[in-house]
Structure formats: C-alpha cells, structure tokens
Coordinates of C-alpha atoms in Angstrom, one line a residue:
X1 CA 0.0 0.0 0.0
X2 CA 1.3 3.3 -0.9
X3 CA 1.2 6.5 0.7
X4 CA -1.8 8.4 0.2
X5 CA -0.5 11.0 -2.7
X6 CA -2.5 14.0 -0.4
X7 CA 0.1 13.7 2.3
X8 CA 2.5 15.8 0.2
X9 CA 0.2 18.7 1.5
X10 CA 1.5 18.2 4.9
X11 CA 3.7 21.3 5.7
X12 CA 7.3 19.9 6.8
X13 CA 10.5 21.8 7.0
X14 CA 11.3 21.3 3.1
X15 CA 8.4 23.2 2.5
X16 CA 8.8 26.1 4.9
X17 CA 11.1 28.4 2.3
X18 CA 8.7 28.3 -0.3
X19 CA 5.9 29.4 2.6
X20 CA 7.7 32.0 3.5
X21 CA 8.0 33.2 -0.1
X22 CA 4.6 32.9 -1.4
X23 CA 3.2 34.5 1.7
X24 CA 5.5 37.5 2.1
X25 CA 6.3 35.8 6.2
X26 CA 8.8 38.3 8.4
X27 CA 11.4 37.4 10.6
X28 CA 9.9 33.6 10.2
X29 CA 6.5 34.1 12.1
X30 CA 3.7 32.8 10.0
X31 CA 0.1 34.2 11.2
X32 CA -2.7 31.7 10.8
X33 CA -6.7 31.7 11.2
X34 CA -9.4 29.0 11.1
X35 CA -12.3 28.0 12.4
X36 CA -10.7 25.6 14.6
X37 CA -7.1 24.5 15.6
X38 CA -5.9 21.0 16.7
X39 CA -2.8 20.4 19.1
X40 CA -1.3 16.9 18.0
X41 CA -2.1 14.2 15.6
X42 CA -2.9 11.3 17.2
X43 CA -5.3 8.5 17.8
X44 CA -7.3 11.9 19.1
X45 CA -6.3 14.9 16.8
X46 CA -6.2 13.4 13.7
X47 CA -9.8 12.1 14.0
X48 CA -11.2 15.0 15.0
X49 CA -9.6 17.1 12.5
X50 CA -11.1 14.6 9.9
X51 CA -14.5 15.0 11.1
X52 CA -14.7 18.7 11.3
X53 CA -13.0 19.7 8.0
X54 CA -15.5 17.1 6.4
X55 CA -18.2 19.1 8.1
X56 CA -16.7 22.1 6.0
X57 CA -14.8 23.7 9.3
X58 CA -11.7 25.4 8.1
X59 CA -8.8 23.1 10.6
X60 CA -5.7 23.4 11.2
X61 CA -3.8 21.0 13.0
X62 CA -0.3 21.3 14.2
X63 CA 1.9 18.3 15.2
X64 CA 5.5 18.8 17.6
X65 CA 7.0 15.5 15.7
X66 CA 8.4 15.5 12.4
X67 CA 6.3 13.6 9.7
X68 CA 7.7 10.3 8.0
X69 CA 7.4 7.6 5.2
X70 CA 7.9 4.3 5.2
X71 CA 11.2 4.6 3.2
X72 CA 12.6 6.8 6.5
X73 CA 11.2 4.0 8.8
X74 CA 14.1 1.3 9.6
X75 CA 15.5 -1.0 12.3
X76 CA 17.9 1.4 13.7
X77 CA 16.6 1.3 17.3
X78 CA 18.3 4.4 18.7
X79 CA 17.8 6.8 15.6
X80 CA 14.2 5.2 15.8
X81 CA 13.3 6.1 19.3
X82 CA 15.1 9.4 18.8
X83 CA 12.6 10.7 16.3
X84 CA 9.5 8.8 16.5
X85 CA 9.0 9.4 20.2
X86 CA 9.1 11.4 22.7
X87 CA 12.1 12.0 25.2
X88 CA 14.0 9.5 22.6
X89 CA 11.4 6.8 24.1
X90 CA 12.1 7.3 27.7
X91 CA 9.6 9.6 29.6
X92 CA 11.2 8.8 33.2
X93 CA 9.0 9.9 36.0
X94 CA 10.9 12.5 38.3
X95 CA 11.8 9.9 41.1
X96 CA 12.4 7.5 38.4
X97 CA 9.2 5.2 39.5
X98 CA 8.4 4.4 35.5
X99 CA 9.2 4.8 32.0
X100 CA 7.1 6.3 29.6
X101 CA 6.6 4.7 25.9
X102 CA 5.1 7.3 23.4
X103 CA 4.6 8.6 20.0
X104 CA 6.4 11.8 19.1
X105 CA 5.4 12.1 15.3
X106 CA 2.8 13.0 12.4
X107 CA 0.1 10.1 13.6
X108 CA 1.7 9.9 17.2
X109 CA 1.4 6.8 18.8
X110 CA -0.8 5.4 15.9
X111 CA 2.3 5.3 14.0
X112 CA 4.9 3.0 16.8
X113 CA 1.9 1.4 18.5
X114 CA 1.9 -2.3 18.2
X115 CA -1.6 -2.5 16.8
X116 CA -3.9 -3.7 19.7
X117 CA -7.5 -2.9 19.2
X118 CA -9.7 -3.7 22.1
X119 CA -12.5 -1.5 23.5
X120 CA -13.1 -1.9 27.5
X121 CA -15.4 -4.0 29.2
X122 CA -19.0 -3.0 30.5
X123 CA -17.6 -2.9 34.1
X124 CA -15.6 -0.1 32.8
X125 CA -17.5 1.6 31.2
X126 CA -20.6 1.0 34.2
X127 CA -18.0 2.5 36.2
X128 CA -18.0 5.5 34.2
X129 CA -21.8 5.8 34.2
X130 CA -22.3 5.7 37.9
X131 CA -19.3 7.6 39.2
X132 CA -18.7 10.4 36.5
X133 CA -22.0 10.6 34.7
X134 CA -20.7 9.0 31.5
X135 CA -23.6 7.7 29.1
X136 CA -23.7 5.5 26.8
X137 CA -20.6 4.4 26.6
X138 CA -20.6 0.9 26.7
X139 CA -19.7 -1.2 23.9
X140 CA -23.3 -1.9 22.9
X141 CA -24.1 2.0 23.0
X142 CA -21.2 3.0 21.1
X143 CA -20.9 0.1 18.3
X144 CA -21.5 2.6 15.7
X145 CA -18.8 4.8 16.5
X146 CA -16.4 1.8 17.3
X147 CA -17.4 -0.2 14.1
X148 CA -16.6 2.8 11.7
X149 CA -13.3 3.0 13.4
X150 CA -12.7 -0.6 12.9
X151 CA -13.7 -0.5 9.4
X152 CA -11.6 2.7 8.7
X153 CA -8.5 1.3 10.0
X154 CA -8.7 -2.8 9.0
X155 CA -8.8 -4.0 11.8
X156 CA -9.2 -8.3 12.9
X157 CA -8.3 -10.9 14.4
X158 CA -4.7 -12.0 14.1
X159 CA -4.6 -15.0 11.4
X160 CA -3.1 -18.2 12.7
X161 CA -0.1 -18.3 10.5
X162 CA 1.2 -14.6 12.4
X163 CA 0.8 -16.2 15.9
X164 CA 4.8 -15.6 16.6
X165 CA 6.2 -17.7 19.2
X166 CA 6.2 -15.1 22.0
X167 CA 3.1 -14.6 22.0
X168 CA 2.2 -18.8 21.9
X169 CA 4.2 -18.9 25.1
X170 CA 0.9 -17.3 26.7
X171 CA -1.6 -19.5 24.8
X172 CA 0.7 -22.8 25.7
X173 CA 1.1 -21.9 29.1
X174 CA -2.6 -20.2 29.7
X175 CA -3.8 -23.7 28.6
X176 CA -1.8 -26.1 30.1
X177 CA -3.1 -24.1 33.3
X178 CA -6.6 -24.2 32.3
X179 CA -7.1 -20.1 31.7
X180 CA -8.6 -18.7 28.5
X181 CA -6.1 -17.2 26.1
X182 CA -7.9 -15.4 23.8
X183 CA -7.0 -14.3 20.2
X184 CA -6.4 -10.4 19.6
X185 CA -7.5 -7.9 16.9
X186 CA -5.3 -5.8 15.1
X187 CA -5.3 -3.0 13.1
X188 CA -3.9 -3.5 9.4
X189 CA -4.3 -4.1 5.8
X190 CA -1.8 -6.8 4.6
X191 CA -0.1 -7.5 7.8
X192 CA 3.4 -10.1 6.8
X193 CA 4.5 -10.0 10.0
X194 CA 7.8 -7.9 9.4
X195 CA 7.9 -6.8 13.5
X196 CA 8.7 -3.0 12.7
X197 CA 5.7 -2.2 14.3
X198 CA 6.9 -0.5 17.2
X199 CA 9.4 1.9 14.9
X200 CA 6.7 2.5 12.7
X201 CA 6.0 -0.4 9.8
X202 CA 7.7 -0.1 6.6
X203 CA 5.3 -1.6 4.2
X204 CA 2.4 0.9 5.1
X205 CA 0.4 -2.2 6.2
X206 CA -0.8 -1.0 9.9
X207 CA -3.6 1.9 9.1
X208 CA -2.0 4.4 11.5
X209 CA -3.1 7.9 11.4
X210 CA -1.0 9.2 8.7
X211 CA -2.1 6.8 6.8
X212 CA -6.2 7.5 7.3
X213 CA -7.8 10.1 9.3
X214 CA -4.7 12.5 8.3
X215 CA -5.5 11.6 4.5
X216 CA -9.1 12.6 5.4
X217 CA -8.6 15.9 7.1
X218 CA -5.9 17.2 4.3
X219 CA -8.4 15.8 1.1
X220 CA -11.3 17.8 2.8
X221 CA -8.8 20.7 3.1
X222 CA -6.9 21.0 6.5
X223 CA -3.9 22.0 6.7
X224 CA -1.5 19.8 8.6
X225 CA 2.0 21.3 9.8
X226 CA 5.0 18.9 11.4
X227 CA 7.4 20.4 13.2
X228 CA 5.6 22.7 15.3
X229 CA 5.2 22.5 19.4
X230 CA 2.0 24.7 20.7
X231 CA 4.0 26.7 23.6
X232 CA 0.7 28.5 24.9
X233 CA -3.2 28.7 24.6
X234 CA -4.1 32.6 25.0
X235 CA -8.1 31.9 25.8
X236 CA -11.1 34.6 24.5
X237 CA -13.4 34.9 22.5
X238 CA -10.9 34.5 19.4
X239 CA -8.5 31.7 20.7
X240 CA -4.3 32.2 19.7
X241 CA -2.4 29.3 19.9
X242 CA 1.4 30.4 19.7
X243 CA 3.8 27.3 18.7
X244 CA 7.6 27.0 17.9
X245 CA 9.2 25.2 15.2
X246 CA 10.6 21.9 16.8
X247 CA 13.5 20.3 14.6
X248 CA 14.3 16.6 13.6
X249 CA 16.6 14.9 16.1
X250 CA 18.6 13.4 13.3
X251 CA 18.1 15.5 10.6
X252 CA 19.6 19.2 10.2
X253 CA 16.8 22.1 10.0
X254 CA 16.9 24.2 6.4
X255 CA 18.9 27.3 6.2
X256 CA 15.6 28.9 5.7
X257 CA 12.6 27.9 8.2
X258 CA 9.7 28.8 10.3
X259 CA 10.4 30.2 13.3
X260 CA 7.3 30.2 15.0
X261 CA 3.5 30.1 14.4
X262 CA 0.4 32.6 15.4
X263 CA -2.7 30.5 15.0
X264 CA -6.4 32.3 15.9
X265 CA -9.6 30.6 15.8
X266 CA -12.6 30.2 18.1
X267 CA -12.1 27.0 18.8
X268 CA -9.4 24.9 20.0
X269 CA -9.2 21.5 20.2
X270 CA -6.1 19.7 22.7
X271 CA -5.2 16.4 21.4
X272 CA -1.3 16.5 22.9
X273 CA -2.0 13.6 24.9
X274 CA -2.2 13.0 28.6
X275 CA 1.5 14.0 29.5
X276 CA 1.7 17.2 27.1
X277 CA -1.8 18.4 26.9
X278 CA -2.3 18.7 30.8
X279 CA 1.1 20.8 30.8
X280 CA 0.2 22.8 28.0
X281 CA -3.0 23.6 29.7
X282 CA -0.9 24.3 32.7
X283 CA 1.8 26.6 31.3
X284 CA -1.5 28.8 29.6
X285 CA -3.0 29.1 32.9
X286 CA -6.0 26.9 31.6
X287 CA -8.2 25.0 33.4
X288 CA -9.2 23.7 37.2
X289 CA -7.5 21.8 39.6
X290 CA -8.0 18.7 38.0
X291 CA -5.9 19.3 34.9
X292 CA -3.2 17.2 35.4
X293 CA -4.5 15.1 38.5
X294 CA -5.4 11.5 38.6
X295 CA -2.8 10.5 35.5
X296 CA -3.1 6.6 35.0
X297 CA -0.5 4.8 32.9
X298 CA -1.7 1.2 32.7
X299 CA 1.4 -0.1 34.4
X300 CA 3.4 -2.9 33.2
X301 CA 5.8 -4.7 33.8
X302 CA 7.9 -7.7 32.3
X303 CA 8.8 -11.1 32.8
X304 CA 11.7 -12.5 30.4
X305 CA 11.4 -16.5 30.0
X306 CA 14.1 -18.6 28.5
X307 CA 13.5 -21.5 26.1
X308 CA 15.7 -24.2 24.6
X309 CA 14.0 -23.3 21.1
X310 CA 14.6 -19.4 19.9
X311 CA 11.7 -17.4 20.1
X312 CA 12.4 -14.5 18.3
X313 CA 10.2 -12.1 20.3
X314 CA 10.7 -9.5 17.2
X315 CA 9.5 -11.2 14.8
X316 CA 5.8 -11.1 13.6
X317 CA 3.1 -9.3 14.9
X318 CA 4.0 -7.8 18.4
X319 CA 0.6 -8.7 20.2
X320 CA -1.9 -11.5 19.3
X321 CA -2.5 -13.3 22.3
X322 CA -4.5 -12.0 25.5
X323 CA -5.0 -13.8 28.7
X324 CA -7.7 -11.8 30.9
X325 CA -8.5 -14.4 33.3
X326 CA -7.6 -11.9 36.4
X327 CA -8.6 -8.9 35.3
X328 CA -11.5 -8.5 37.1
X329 CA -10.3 -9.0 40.8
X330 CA -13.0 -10.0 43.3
X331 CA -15.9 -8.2 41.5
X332 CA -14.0 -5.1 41.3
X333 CA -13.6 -4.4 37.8
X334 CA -9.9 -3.7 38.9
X335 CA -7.1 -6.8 38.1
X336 CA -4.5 -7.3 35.9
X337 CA -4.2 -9.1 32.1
X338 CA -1.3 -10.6 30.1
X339 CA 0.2 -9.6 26.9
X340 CA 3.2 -10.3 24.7
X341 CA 6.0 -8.0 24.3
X342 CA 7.8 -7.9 21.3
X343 CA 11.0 -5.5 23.0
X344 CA 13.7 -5.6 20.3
X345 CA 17.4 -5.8 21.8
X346 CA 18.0 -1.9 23.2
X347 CA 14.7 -2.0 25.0
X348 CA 15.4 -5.5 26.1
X349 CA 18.5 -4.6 27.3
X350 CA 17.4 -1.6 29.1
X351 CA 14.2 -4.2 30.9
X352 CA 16.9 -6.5 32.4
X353 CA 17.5 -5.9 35.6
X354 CA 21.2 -7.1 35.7
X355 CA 24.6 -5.5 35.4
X356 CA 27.9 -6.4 33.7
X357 CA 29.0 -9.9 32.4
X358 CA 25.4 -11.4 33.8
X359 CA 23.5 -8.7 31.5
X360 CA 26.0 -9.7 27.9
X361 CA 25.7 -13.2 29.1
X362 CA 21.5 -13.0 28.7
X363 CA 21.9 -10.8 25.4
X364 CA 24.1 -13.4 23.8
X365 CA 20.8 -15.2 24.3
X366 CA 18.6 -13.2 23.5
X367 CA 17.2 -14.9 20.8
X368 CA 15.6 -18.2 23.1
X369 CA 13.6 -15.2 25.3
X370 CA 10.4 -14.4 25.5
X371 CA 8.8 -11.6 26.9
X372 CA 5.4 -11.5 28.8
X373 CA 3.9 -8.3 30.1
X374 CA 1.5 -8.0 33.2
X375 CA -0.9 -4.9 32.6
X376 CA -2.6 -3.5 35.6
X377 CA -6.0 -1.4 35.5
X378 CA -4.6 1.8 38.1
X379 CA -6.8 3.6 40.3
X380 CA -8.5 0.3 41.9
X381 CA -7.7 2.4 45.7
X382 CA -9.8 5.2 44.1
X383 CA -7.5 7.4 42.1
X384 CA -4.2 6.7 40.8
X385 CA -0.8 7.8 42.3
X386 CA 0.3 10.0 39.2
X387 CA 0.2 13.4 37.9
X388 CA 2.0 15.8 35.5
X389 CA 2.9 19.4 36.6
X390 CA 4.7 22.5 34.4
X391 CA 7.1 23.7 37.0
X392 CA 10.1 25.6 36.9
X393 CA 9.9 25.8 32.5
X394 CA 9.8 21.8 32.8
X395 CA 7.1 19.4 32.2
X396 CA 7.4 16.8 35.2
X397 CA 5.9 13.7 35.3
X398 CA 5.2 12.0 39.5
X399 CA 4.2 8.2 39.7
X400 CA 3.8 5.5 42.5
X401 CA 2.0 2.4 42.3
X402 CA -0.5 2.4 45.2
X403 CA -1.6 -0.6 47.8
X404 CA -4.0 -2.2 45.7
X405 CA -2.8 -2.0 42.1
X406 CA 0.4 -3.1 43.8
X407 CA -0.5 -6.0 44.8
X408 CA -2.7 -6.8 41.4
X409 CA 0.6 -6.3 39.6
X410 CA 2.5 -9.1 42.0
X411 CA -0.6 -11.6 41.4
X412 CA -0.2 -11.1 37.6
X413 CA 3.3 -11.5 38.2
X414 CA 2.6 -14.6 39.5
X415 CA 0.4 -16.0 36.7
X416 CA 2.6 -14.9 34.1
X417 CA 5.8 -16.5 35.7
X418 CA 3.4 -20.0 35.9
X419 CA 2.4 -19.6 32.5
X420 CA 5.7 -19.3 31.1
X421 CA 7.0 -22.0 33.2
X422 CA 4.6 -24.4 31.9
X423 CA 5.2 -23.3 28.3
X424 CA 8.8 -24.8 28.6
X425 CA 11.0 -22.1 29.7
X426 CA 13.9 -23.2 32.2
X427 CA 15.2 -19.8 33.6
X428 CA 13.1 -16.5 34.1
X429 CA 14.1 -12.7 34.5
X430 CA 11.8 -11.1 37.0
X431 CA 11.6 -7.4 37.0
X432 CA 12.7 -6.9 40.6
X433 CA 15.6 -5.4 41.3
X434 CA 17.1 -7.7 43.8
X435 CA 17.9 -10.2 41.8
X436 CA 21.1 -10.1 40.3
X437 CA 20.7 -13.1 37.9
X438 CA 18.1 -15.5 36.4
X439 CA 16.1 -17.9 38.0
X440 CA 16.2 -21.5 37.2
X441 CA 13.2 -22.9 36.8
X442 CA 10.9 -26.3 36.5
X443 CA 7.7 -27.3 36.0
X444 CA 7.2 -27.8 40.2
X445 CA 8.4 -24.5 40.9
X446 CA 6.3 -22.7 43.3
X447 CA 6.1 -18.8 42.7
X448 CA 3.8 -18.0 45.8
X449 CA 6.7 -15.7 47.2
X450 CA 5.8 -13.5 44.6
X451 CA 3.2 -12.0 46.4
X452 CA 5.0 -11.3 49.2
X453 CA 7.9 -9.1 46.8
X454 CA 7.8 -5.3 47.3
X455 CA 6.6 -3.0 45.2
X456 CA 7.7 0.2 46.6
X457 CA 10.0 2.7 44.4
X458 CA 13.2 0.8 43.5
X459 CA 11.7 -2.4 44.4
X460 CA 10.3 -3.4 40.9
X461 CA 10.7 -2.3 37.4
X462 CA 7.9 -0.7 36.4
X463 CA 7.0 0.6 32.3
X464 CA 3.9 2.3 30.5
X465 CA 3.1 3.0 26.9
X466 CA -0.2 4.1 28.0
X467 CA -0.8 7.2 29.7
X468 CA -3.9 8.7 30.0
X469 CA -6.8 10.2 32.2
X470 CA -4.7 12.9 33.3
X471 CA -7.8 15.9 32.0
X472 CA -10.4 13.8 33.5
X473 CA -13.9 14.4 31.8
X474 CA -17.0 13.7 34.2
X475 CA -20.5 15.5 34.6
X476 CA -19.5 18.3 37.1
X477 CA -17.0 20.2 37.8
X478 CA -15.9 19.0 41.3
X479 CA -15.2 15.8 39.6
X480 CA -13.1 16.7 36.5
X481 CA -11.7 19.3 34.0
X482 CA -14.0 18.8 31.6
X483 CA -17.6 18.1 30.1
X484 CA -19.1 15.5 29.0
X485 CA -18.8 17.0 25.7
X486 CA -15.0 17.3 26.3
X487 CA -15.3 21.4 26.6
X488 CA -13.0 22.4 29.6
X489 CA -14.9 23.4 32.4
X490 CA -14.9 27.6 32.8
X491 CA -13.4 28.3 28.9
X492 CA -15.9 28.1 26.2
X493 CA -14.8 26.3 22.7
X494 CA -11.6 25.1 24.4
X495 CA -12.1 21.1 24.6
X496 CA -9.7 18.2 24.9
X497 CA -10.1 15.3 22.5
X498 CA -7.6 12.4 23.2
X499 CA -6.5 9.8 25.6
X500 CA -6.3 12.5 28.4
X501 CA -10.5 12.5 29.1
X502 CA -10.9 8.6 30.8
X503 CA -11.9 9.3 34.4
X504 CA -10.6 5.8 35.9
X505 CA -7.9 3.7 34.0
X506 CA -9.2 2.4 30.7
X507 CA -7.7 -1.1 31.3
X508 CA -7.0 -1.9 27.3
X509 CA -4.9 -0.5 24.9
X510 CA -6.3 3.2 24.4
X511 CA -6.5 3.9 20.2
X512 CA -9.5 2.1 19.5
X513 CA -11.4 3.6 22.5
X514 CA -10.1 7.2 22.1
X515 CA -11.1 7.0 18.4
X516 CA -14.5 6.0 18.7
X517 CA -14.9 8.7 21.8
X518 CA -13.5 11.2 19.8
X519 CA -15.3 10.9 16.7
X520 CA -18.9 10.7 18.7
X521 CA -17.5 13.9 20.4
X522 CA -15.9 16.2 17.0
X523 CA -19.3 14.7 15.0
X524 CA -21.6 16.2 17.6
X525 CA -19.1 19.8 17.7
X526 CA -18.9 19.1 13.7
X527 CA -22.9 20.2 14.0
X528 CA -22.7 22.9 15.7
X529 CA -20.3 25.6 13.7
X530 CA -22.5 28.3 13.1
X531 CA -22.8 29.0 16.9
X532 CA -19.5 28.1 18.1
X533 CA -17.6 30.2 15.1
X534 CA -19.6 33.1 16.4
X535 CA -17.4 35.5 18.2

C-alpha cells in the first residue's frame, strides 16, 4: 500500500522556504486563522480534524514530531526512538518510579503502536456511568462509533499463520493451566508480519493515522504542519495558539525555516496527549484543579522467559494473544491481564535488571527469550498515584503504584511466571531489582513468594506506553476538567479530544477507544459551527 498522494500537503521543514515566499512571512513568524485548531495528531487529533473539516470547518492542525514515510522507517533502534517518540522513548517519571513509551510524530502513537485494538469491558464503562455521569458508553451504546473505526483502519483478528512464538508462550502456558487465552485484533491491511511495528512499519500495512484520518482531514482541506510545538493557549473569545518550530533529532533544519506560528480561531481542540496536553493547559493558565491530576498509565511490567528453542520475540506481529482471566479481581472491575511483548534488543537490554558480564551473558541469548507483560487497570484504591505538573519551565511527570494496584501487579506477576513455566522455559528474568541473575526454573516451581515481593519505588521495574486520564472528563466540575462533551470546564470552545478525558484507568490498549470517543465527540461539535464560530 502506498502513501496516500494527499500527504504531500502536509507542511514539513522542506516546504517552509517556499511558505515564506509565497506569503511574504517576516522574521519567520507565520500568522494563521481558522475555524478551529488542533494540538497533536494522534489517535485523538487526527480524527477529530477529519471529522470537522468534512463538516466544512476550516482546521488546522499542528503536530511537535516530524512527519515520515515508510522509506525513512528502519531497524535502527536508537535513531528510531530518537525521532518517533518522545524524550527519545524514555519519559522517566521524576523519582524514576516508570518509563514512559510514546509517539512523538505525524500520527503519534498510531504510528509506533503495536496494533492492539480492544475496547473496554461494561464494568468499565458501568463504572464511568455511575461515578462520573458518562452515558452510553458501553460497547453496545457505542458500536457505531467503534465499528466505523474498525472499518476505517482494518482491523481483525490475528490470522493463525502470524501467531509468533512469544506470543504462543501465553496461549501454551494459559492452557496447560486451564485459563482462556484469547486471540487479539489488530489493526492492518496486509499485515506479513515484518515486527517494525513498534518503529513505525515499513510496508504501510498498519492503518496508522497518517495513513487514514490524516489523509481525510488534508483531502477535505486541512492543513497539517510537522514540526511545530504549541507553547501557549491565550483563551477569549478568538482563541491564539502560539507554537515553535521543533527540529528533527537526526536531521539538520533548512537554512531557511519557520520560526514560530500565530494560529487564531474560536475553537481549539487539545489532542497532545495525557502528559503534554495537561502541561500545556498548565503553562496557559487553563483549566481547574483537576488538569493534570489523577494521571493513569496502565502499568506494566515484564517477565523474560528462556527457552531451549529461539523465540524470536521481534518477529511477527507484536501482540496476538491476551489472557484476561484476572482482570476483574473479586468483582472489582480492577485486576491485571497478560500480553506479549515484542522488545527488540536496546529495549530488552534496558528491561533486564542485571549489570555487567550477567547482562551480555543473557543478550548473547537473546534470541531463546520471550517476553510476557503484566498490565494492571490503576486507580483500583480510588485514584491513581500519578500526575503531571509545568514547574520551573519543565514538564514533570510524578508516579507511585498504590496498595491495591500493587499487589494486582504481583498476582499477575505470579500467573505470568506460571504460564511461562509451563510453556517450557527453564530460567526466568523477573523485573525486581534484587535479583542479580536468572532464575532457574521447573515445571514444580512454586512462585507463591511472589506475592509477598515489594513493590515500593526501587523495588520493581515498572513501564507504561499508556498514559492517560490525566484531564479527567466527568458531569461536574468537582469531579473533572471537563464536560461531558469534552469542553473544559470555565473556557468556552476550548475542549480536549484524546487519551487525556478517561476518568478511571481504561484497562486496554487506548487507540481504539479514544477514536471512537473522539469521533462521537468532533461529530456532535462538527454540527454545531455556526454557533461556536460566532465570536
């Protein structure tokens, strides 16, 4: 599949001389208006700018990453991480409590995701209802929205012939112990199995953003711009949005470039996510106390299994296997699931808690490892322990797993290392820092001391890739920073449309549910131009 010929409209760097010319731009500050403007281009932005510029709404939509193709994607790991995401891959929490996985580029995380398309359960979404006012949001209530997001971006269940090994280790092992490993959907057209996902895929095959809703927005006549950070929201009746020209990491800026951006509009629309949009909002002196409160990350963390047989974790599609036997702990709706992990060798590397000859010694072997991740729904003691703060000029991200979620992640923790056990492996890596080397294992090994291991900063490796909730939407004020329509509470035609809006943890993988949300939410705003343009 090639890339959508539109795309070339996208406003990158190359293009900024020729801008500057053909609109007479001094001292490299290019003045903008529209009826609306979108922050970031995401599983969030990019939909919404679709569906309002196809409603006739004049959009633009600015993106801080740099915009690639397929031919720029490759397997170099650290140029990879450098440009497609942000902080080079590594958001580190200030006390260094977690690492943060996500997109920094034209599609964001659509475009290094790893395809998972799931849409939460009704105890979620019941959740929502009765504690925050959400309604109709279940499944069955939103199947239209979620159905023309599945049809717009191919999405499936993974054929049998692109179940890779690592993710078999969980079906094996989930069956041998009597759970229910369950097939995943994915999101592609022509899917081979190449395992680029994660540093964006080179034969166009997963329907990431760029590749539809993008397409959309620009053929109904957005205009999309790379390269450009939103630095502040000034708020009124005519919105400004003033943004800085953001470089490639690897690639050296033109001689001649935009400097900056002025953008007005009456409506704005924050898709930066749920680390950057809650410090934007921050930084513009934006929004009530619960911008940037209540952050959840769906934390994970990783259990490395050795087999006498290579695996190959990189190959194939990254995630195609789910077992959710314990997700829903006691009734609670709050519990842990299993995935696959598909961590090539720097991120590997980086997972294993070891030092020296003992770290080389289990990359020589890298190839006979699996990796099996442990998800946990945070928030099951009532909120999360996570926020984001603009202090001091510096975004700065705070995380701590609390009591509960704690212990959920030890009990998956446990299942995993008994599922990988019974899938054959003979030594496992666990993700807590006193170890200092791999654990043999056999098939009567007892892993009850699991749940009895700390989980206290230091104590355990713990990773996200994603963040969310942290511009909570509920029904009134006291409960979150903005409306059920996504408008922030106090500043008319300023809403937030992405990942950022889920008031509890979401407990799947976020694109699918932050597309259909999103879309329900721009299609109702898409209506109503004629009073919101009005200033």
């Amino acid at each position: 599949m090639g890339i959508p010929a539109i795309n070339s409209q996208i406003i990158t760097p190359k293009l900024h001389e020729s801008i500057i010319k053909e609109n007479q731009i001094s001292e490299g500050n290019w003045k903008l208006s529209a009826d609306a403007i979108i922050i970031g281009s995401g599983a969030g932005g990019a939909v919404a700018a679709a569906e309002l510029s196809r409603s006739g709404w004049k959009v633009i939509l600015i993106e801080e990453g740099s915009y690639f193709t397929p031919a720029q994607f490759n397997s170099d790991e650290f140029l990879s991480q450098a440009r497609l995401y942000r902080d080079a891959g590594f958001i580190v929490s200030e006390e260094q409590t977690i690492s943060i996985l996500q997109g920094k580029t034209v599609g964001g995380s659509t475009t290094v995701n790893w395809q998972t398309s799931l849409y939460p359960p009704d105890y979620v979404t019941n959740e929502w209802e009765k504690r925050f006012g959400w309604k109709n949001s279940s499944r069955e209530a939103m199947d239209e929205y979620v159905t023309e997001v599945h049809e717009r971006l191919g999405v499936h269940e993974v054929p049998e012939n692109l179940i890779n090994a690592n993710n078999d280790v969980l079906r094996i092992g989930g069956n041998k112990l009597g759970l229910h490993p369950q097939v995943l959907k994915n999101n592609n057209r022509g899917c081979i199995g190449t395992g680029h996902c994660g540093l964006g895929c080179p034969i166009n095959a997963k329907q990431s953003a760029f590749l539809t809703w993008i397409p959309d927005a620009l053929h109904h006549g957005a205009t999309v711009i790379s390269n450009m950070r939103a630095v502040k929201i000034n708020d009124g009746k005519v919105k400004t949005v003033f943004a800085e020209f953001t470089p490639d990491a690897y690639e050296k800026a033109p001689n001649v470039h935009l400097q900056s951006l002025e953008l007005t509009a009456p409506v704005v629309i924050v898709s930066a996510g749920a680390i950057e949009g809650p410090a934007l909002l921050q930084r513009s002196g934006i929004g009530n106390k619960w911008v940037g409160k209540n952050l959840k990350v769906h934390p994970t963390s990783t259990i490395f299994g050795k087999f006498a047989t290579e695996i190959n974790m990189f190959k194939g599609p990254p995630q195609s296997i789910v077992v959710k036997d314990g997700h829903n702990q006691d009734g609670t709706g709050y519990g842990y699931w299993l995935e696959a992990a598909p961590y090539r060798p720097t991120l590997a590397s980086s997972l294993i808690p070891f030092y020296g000859k003992t770290q080389f010694d289990v990359m020589k072997d890298y190839t006979n490892y699996n990796a099996g991740i442990v998800l946990v729904r945070d928030g099951a003691d009532g909120e999360a322990n996570g926020s984001v703060e603009w202090s001091l000029g510096r975004r700065k991200v705070y995380f701590e797993l609390t009591p509960t979620d704690g212990l959920n992640m030890l009990k998956g923790l446990k299942t995993l290392a008994e599922i990988t056990v019974a899938a054959g492996a003979t030594e496992l890596i666990f993700p807590f820092t006193r170890f200092s080397e791999p654990v043999k294992v056999n098939a009567q090994t007892n892993f009850d001391w699991i749940l009895k291991e700390g989980f206290k900063p230091g104590q355990l490796s713990v990773g996200s890739a994603h963040p969310h909730g942290s511009i909570q939407s509920a029904d009134v004020e006291s409960k979150g920073a903005v409306d059920l329509n996504l408008e922030l509470f106090g500043h008319k035609n300023i809403f937030v449309m992405d990942a950022s809006i889920y008031p509890t943890g979401l407990s799947v993988n976020p694109q699918i549910t932050t597309m259909s949300m999103v879309l329900r939410a721009a299609r109702a705003l898409s209506k109503q131009k004629e009073d919101r343009s009005k200033v």
